[in-house]
Coordinates of C-alpha atoms in Angstrom, one line a residue:
X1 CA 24.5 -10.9 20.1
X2 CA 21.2 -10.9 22.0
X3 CA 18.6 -12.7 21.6
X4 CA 16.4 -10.7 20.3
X5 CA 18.3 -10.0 17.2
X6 CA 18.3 -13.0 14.5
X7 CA 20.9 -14.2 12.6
X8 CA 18.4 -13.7 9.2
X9 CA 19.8 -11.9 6.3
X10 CA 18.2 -8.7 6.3
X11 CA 16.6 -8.9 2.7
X12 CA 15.0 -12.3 3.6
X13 CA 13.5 -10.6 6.9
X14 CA 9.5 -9.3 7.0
X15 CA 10.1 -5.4 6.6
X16 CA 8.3 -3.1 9.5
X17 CA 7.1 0.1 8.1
X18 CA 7.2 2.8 11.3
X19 CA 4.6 4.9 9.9
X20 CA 3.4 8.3 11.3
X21 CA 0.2 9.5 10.7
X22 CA 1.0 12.6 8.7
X23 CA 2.9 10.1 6.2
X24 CA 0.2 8.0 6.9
X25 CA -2.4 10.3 5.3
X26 CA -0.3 11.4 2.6
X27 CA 0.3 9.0 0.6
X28 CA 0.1 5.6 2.7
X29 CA 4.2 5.1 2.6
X30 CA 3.7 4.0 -1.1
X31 CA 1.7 1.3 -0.1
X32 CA 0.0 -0.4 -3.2
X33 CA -3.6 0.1 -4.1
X34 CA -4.3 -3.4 -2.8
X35 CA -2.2 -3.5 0.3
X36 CA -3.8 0.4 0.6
X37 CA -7.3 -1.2 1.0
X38 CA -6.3 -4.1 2.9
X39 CA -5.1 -1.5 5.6
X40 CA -8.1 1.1 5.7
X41 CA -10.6 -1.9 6.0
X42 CA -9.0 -3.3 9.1
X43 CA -9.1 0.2 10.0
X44 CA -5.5 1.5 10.1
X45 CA -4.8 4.9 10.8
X46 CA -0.9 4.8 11.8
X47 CA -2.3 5.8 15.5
X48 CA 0.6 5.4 18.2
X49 CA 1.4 2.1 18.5
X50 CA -1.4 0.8 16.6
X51 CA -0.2 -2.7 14.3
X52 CA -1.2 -4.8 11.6
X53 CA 0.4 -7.2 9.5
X54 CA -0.4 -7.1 5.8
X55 CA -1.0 -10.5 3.9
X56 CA 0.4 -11.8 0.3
X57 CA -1.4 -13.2 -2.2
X58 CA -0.8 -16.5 -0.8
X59 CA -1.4 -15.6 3.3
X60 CA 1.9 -15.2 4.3
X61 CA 3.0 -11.7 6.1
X62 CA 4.6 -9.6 3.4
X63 CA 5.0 -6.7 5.8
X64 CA 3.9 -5.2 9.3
X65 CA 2.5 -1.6 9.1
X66 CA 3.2 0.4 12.7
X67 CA 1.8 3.7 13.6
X68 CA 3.9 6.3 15.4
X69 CA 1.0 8.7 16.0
X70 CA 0.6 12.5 15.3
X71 CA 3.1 13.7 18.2
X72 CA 6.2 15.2 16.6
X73 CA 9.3 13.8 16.5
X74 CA 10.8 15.1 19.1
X75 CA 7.7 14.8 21.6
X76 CA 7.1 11.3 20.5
X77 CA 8.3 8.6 22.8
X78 CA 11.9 7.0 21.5
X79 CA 11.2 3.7 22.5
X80 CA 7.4 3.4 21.2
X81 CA 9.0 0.4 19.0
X82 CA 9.5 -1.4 22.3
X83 CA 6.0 -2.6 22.0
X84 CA 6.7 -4.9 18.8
X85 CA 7.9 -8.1 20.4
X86 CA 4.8 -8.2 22.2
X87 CA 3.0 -7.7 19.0
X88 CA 4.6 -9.9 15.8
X89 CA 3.9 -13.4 15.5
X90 CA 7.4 -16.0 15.8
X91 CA 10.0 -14.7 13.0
X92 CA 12.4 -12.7 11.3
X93 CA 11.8 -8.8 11.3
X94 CA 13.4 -5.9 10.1
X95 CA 12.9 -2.0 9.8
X96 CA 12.0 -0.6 6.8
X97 CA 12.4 3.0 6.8
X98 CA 14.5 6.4 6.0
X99 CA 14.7 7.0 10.1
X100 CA 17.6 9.0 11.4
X101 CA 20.7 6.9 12.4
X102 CA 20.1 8.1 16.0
X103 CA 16.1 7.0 15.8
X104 CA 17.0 3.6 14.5
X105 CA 19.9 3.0 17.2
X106 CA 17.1 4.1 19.9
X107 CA 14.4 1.6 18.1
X108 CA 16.4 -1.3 17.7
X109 CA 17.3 -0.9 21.8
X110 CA 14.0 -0.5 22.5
X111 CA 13.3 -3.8 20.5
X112 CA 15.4 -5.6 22.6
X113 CA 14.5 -4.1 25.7
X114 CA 11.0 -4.5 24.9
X115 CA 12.2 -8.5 24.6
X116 CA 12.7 -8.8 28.7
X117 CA 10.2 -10.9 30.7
X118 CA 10.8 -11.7 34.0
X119 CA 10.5 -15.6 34.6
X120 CA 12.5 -16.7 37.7
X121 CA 8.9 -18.0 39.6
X122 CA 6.3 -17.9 36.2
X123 CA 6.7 -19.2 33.5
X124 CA 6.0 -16.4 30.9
X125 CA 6.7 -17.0 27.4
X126 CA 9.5 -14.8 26.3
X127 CA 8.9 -13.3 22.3
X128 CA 9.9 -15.1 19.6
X129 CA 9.8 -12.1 16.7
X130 CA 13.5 -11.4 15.8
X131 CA 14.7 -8.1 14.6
X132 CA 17.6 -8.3 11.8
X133 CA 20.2 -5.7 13.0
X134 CA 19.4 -2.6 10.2
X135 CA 22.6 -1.3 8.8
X136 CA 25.0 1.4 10.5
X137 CA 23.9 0.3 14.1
X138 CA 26.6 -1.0 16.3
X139 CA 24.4 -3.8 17.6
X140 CA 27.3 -5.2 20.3
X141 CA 27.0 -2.1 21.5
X142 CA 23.3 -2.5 21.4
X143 CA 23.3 -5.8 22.9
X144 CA 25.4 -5.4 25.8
X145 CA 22.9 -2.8 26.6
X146 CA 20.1 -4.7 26.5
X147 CA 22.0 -7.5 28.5
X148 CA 23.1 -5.0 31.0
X149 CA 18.9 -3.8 31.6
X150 CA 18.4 -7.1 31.8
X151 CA 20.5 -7.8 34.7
X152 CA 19.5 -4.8 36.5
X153 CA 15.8 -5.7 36.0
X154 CA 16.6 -10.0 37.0
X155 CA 18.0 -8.1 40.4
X156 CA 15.7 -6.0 41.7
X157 CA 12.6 -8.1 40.4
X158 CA 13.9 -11.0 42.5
X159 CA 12.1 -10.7 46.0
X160 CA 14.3 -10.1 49.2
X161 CA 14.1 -13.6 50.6
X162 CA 16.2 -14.7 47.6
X163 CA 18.1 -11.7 47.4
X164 CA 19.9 -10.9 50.2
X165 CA 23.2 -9.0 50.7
X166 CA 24.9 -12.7 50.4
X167 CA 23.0 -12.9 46.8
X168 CA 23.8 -9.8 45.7
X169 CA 27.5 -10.9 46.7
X170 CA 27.8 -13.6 44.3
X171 CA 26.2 -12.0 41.6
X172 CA 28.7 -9.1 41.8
X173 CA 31.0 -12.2 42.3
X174 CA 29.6 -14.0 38.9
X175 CA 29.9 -10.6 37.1
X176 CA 33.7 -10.6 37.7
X177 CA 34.6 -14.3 37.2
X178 CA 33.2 -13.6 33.6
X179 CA 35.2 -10.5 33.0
X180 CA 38.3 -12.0 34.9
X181 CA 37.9 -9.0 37.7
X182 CA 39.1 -9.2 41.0
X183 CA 36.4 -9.6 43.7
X184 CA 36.9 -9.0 47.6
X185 CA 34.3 -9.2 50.1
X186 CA 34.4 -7.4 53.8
X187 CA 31.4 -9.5 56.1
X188 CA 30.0 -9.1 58.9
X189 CA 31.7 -7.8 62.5
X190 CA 35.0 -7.4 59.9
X191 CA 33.2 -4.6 58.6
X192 CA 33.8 -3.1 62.2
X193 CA 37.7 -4.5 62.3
X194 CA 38.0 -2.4 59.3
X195 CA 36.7 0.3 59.8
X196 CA 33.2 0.8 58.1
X197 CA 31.0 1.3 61.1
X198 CA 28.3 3.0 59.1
X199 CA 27.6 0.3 57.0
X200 CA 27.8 -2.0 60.3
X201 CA 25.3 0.2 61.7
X202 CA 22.6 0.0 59.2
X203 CA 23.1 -3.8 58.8
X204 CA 23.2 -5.4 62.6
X205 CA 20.1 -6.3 63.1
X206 CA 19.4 -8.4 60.0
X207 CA 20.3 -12.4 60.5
X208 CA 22.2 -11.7 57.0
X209 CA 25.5 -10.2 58.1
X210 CA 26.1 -7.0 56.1
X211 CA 28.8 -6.7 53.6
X212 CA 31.0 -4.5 51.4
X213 CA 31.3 -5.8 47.6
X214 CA 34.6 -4.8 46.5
X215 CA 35.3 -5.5 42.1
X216 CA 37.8 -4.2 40.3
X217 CA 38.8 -4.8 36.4
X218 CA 41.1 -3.1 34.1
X219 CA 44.7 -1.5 33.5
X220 CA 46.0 -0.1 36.5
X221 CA 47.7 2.5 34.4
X222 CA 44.8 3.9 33.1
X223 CA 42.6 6.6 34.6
X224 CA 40.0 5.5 37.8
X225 CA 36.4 5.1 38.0
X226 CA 34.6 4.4 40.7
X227 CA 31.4 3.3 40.5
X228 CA 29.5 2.8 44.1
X229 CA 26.2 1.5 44.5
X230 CA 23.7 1.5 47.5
X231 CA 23.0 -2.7 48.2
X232 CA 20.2 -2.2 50.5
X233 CA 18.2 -5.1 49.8
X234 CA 14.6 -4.7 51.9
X235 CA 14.2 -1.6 53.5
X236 CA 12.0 -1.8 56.2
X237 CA 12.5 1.9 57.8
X238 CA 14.4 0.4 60.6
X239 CA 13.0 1.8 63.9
X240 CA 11.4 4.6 61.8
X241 CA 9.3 1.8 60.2
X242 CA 7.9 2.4 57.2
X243 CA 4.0 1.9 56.8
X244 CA 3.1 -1.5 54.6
X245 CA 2.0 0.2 51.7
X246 CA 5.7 2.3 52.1
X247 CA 6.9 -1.3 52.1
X248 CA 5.4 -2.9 49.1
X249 CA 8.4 -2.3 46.7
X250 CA 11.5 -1.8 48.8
X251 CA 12.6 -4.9 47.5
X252 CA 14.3 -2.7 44.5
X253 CA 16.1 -0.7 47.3
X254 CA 19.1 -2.5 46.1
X255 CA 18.7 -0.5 42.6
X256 CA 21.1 1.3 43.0
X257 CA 23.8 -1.6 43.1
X258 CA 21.9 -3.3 40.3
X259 CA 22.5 -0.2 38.0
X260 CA 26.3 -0.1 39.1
X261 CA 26.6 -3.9 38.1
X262 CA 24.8 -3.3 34.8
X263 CA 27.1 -0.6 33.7
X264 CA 30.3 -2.5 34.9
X265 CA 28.8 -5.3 32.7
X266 CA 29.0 -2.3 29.8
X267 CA 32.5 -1.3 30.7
X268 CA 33.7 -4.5 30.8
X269 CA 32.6 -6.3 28.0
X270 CA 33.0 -2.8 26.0
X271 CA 37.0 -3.0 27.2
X272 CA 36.8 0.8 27.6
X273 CA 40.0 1.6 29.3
X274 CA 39.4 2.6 32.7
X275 CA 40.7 1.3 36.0
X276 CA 37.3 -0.1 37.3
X277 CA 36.4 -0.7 41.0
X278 CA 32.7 -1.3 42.1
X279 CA 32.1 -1.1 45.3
X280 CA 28.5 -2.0 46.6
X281 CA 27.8 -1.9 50.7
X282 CA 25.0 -4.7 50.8
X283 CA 22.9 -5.0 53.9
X284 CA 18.9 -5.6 55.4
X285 CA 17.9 -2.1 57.1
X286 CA 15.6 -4.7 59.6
X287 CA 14.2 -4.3 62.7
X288 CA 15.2 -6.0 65.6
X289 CA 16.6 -5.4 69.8
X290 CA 19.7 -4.3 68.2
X291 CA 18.9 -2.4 65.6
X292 CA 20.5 1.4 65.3
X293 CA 17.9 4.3 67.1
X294 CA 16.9 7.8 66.3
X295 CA 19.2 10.0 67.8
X296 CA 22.2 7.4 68.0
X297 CA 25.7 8.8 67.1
X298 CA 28.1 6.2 64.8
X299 CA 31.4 7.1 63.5
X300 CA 32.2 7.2 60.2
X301 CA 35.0 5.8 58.1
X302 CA 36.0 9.6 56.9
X303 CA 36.1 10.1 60.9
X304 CA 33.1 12.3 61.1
X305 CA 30.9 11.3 63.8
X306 CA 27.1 11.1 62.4
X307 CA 23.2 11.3 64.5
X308 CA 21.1 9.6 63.3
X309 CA 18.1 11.6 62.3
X310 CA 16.2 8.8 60.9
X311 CA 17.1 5.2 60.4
X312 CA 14.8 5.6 57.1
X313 CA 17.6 7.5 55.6
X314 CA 20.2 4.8 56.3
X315 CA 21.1 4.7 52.0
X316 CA 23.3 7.8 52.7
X317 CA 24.8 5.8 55.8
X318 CA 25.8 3.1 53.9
X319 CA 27.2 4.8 50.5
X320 CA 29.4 7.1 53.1
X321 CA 31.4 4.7 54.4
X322 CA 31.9 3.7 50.9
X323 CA 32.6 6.7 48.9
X324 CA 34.7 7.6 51.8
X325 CA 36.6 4.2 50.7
X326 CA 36.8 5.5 47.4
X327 CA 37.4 8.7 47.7
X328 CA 40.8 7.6 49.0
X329 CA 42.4 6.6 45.7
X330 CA 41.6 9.8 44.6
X331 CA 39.7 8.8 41.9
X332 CA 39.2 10.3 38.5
X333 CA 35.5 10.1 38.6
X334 CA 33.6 8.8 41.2
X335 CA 29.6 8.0 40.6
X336 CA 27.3 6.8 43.5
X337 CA 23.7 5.9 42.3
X338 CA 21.5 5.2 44.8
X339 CA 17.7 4.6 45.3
X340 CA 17.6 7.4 48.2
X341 CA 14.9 9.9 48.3
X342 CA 11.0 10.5 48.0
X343 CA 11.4 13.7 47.6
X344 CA 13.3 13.1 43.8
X345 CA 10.3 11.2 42.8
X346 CA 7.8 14.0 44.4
X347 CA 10.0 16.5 42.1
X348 CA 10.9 14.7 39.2
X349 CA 8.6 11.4 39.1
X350 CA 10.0 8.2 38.6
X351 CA 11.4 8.7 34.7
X352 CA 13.4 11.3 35.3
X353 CA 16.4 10.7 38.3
X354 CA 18.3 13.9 39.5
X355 CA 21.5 13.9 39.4
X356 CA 24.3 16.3 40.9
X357 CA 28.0 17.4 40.3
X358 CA 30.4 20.8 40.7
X359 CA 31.7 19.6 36.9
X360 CA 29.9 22.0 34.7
X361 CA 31.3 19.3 31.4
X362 CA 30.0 16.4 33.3
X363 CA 26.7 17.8 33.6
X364 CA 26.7 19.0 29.9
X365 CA 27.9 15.8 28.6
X366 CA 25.6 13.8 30.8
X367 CA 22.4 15.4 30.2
X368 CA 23.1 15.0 26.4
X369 CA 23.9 11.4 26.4
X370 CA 21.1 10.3 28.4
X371 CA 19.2 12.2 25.9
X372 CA 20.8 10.1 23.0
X373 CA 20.0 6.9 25.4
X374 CA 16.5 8.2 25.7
X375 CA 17.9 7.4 29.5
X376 CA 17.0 11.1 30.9
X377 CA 18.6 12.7 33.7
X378 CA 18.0 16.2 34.9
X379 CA 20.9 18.1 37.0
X380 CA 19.5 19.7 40.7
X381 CA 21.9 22.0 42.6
X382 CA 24.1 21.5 45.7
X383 CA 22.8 23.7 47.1
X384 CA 25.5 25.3 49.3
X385 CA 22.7 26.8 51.9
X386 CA 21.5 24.4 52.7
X387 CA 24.3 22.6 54.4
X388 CA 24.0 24.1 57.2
X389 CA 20.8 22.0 57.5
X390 CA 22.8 18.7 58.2
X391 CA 24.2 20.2 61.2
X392 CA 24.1 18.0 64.8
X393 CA 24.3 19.7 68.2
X394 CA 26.5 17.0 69.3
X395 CA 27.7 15.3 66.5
X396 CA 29.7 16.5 63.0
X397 CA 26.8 16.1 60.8
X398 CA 23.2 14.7 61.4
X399 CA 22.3 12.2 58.3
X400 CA 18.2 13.1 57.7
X401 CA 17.7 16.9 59.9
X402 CA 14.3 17.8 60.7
X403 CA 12.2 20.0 58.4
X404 CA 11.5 18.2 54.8
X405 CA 12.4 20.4 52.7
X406 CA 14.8 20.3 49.5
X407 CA 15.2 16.1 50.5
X408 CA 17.6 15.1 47.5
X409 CA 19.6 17.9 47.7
X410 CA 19.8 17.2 51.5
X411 CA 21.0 13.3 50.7
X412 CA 23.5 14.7 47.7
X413 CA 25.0 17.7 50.8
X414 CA 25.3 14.4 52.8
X415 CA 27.0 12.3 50.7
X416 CA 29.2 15.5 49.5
X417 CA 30.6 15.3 52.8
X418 CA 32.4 12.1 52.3
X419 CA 33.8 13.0 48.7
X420 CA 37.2 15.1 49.0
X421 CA 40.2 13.6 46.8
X422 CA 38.3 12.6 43.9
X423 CA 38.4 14.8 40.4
X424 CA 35.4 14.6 40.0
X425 CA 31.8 13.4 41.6
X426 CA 28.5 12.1 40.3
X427 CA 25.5 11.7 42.5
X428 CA 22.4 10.2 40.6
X429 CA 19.2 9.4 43.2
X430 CA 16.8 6.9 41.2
X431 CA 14.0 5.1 41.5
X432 CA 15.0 1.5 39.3
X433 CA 11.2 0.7 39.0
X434 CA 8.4 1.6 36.5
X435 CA 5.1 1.5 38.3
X436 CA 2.8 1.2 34.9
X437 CA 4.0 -0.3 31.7
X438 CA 5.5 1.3 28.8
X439 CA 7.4 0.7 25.7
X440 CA 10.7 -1.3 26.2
X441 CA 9.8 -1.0 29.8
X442 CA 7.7 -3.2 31.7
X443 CA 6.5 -3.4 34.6
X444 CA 8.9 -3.2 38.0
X445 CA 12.6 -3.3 38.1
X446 CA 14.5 -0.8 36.2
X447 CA 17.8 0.3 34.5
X448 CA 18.1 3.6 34.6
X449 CA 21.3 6.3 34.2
X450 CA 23.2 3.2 33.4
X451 CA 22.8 3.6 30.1
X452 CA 23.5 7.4 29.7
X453 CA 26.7 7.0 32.7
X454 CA 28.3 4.3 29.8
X455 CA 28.0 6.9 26.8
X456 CA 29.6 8.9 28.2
X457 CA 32.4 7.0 29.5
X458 CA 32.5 5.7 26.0
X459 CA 32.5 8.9 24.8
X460 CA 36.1 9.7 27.3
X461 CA 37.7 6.4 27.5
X462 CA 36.8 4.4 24.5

């Protein structure tokens, strides 16, 4: 169980009253005529977020009173709970209200993941509330949630210099000694020997070889999932170097592989049955005499040779060569998540990750489970026109063509390229950070489409 949840029967727990303002000013949730008072002198109004603990006769907390605001339900933000265990003093909590099953699954996550603190270089001290697990909430599925943000958040928090493709290596490497997963490593000028120049490519110049992380778990009779996630852990912009302020966060440029290792943490410790293999190309995009050039042509493990239009876009270079991988077991689903484009946060922001497939049920069932998650996605198009726009003069496909237009779809066309053999694709484009605050999610490194990827394998393979 997390640690977040306590192991305090629920009837000897302090009860949390969520209270909206419209119950609010009804009729007070059936707060007595004292407790009443108490709470309009310390000026309660149930406004969003808004908290105060009500005293006994003796001092003691007899309950905590929480405001949800005026929004309506289904405008008001899922996780506003979130903010509790930055709010209640050291003990045993629980919810104390008629909420929809689906509200109080969505609350009690956003308890725990509102319980994260980051403390790998300052010390920061972690909450001590506890939530007592309300009834009808699967909280091991709750908690290996939480665990799973957790990790993604631990990776892409940590700075560069002590997360580098070797680092990332052994926590994949960690993740499958605990789930008794086979792990396999390709380093270095092997990466060449066996045939991944792309991910070579992007990698050379870094003093820390490049890598492809290779994990896989599960029956092999039962259906394949393929999970690949884009390791790039600084992104400088290469020769095409980014500006400083471009720089600041591209430490999370490994979020992509962070989410694919939190949701293998799901699958695994869920024992949905799947055939797992994670495969995670890990490299430095550095600078350095060596390093790949504008207008240089690599091949490709898929055999397509590929310009390089920019050696900003080198995410797209790396996942290739590893979907390509992939893509030759024939899969039946194959995901990539990536942190790859600008142009996904320019049209989406940094909540809400595109995502793109050709399965009309994939798309259906995705968008409605990261809307049960409160883990939102929202599909863009392949665009098919716009293909042509990855076309080289001398080369089978240019990876970032002139122009700037329609960027993510661009990246997914790219990637599309690589993907034949498999039943089906997913391409998600994130951004794995939260730039300001909010409930259940602080600031910096980010889980997100994990969450809403594992209900629906649940959902298929449980």
């Amino acid at each position: 169980m997390h640690p977040a949840f306590a192991t305090t029967p629920a009837e000897k727990a302090v009860p949390i009253i969520l209270a909206s303002k419209a119950a609010w000013e009804a009729d007070g949730d059936s707060l007595d005529d004292s407790a009443r008072r108490f709470a309009e002198a310390n000026g309660f109004q149930a406004k969003s977020g808004q908290y105060l603990a009500l005293p006994t006769t003796n001092g003691d907390i007899s309950r905590i009173l929480f405001g949800l605001g005026e929004k309506p339900d289904q405008t008001r933000d899922p996780f506003l709970a979130g903010k509790l265990p930055g709010l209640l003093p050291p003990g045993a909590f629980r919810f104390a209200d008629t909420a929809t099953a689906n509200d109080m699954h969505l609350a009690t996550l956003a308890f725990a993941l509102g319980s994260y603190r980051f403390d790998r270089y300052r010390k920061a001290d972690a909450p001590k509330a506890r939530l007592a697990p309300p009834d009808g909430v699967d909280i091991a599925d709750i908690s290996r949630m939480a665990e799973a943000a957790s990790l993604a958040r631990d990776l892409i928090n940590t700075p560069a210099n002590d997360m580098g493709p070797e680092d990332l290596a052994t926590a994949a490497r960690n993740l499958a000694r605990r789930f008794d997963a086979e792990f396999n490593c390709i380093v270095g000028d092997d990466l060449m020997q066996r045939n991944f120049p792309l991910i070579h490519a992007v990698g050379m110049a870094s003093p820390r070889a490049p890598r492809l992380i290779d994990l896989t778990w599960g029956d092999p009779a039962h259906p394949m999932v393929t999970l690949v996630g884009k390791g790039v852990c600084f992104d400088t912009g290469g020769v095409d170097l980014k500006t400083a302020s471009g720089m600041q966060i591209m430490k999370k440029d490994m979020g992509g592989a962070a989410n694919v290792l939190a949701l293998a943490l799901m699958v695994m410790d869920a024992k949905l049955k799947v055939r797992l293999r994670v495969l995670i190309p890990a490299v430095e995009n550095a600078v350095a005499g060596n390093a790949f050039r504008p207008l240089d042509i690599f091949p490709s493990r898929k055999g397509l040779s590929v310009e390089i239009g920019n050696t900003d876009a080198e995410g797209r270079l790396v996942l290739a060569d590893a979907l390509a991988l992939a893509d030759e077991e024939a899969p039946e689903l194959l995901i990539d998540v990536g942190t790859l484009t600008g142009a996904a946060r320019v049209a989406l922001g940094p909540d809400l990750p595109p995502f793109y497939t050709s399965d009309e049920n994939l798309a259906s069932d995705l968008a409605r489970c990261g809307k049960t998650e409160n883990d939102p996605l929202w599909r863009m198009p392949l665009w098919p026109a716009y293909d042509a726009w990855l076309d080289s003069k001398i080369a089978d496909i240019n990876n970032a063509p002139s122009g700037g237009f329609a960027g993510s779809i661009v990246c997914a066309l790219f990637l599309q390229r690589f993907v034949e053999a498999a039943k089906t694709w997913l391409h998600v484009d994130i951004y794995g950070w939260t730039p300001s605050a909010k409930p259940a999610r602080p600031e910096g490194g980010e889980c997100q489409a994990a969450r809403a990827i594992y209900r629906l394998l649940s959902e298929r393979y449980g």
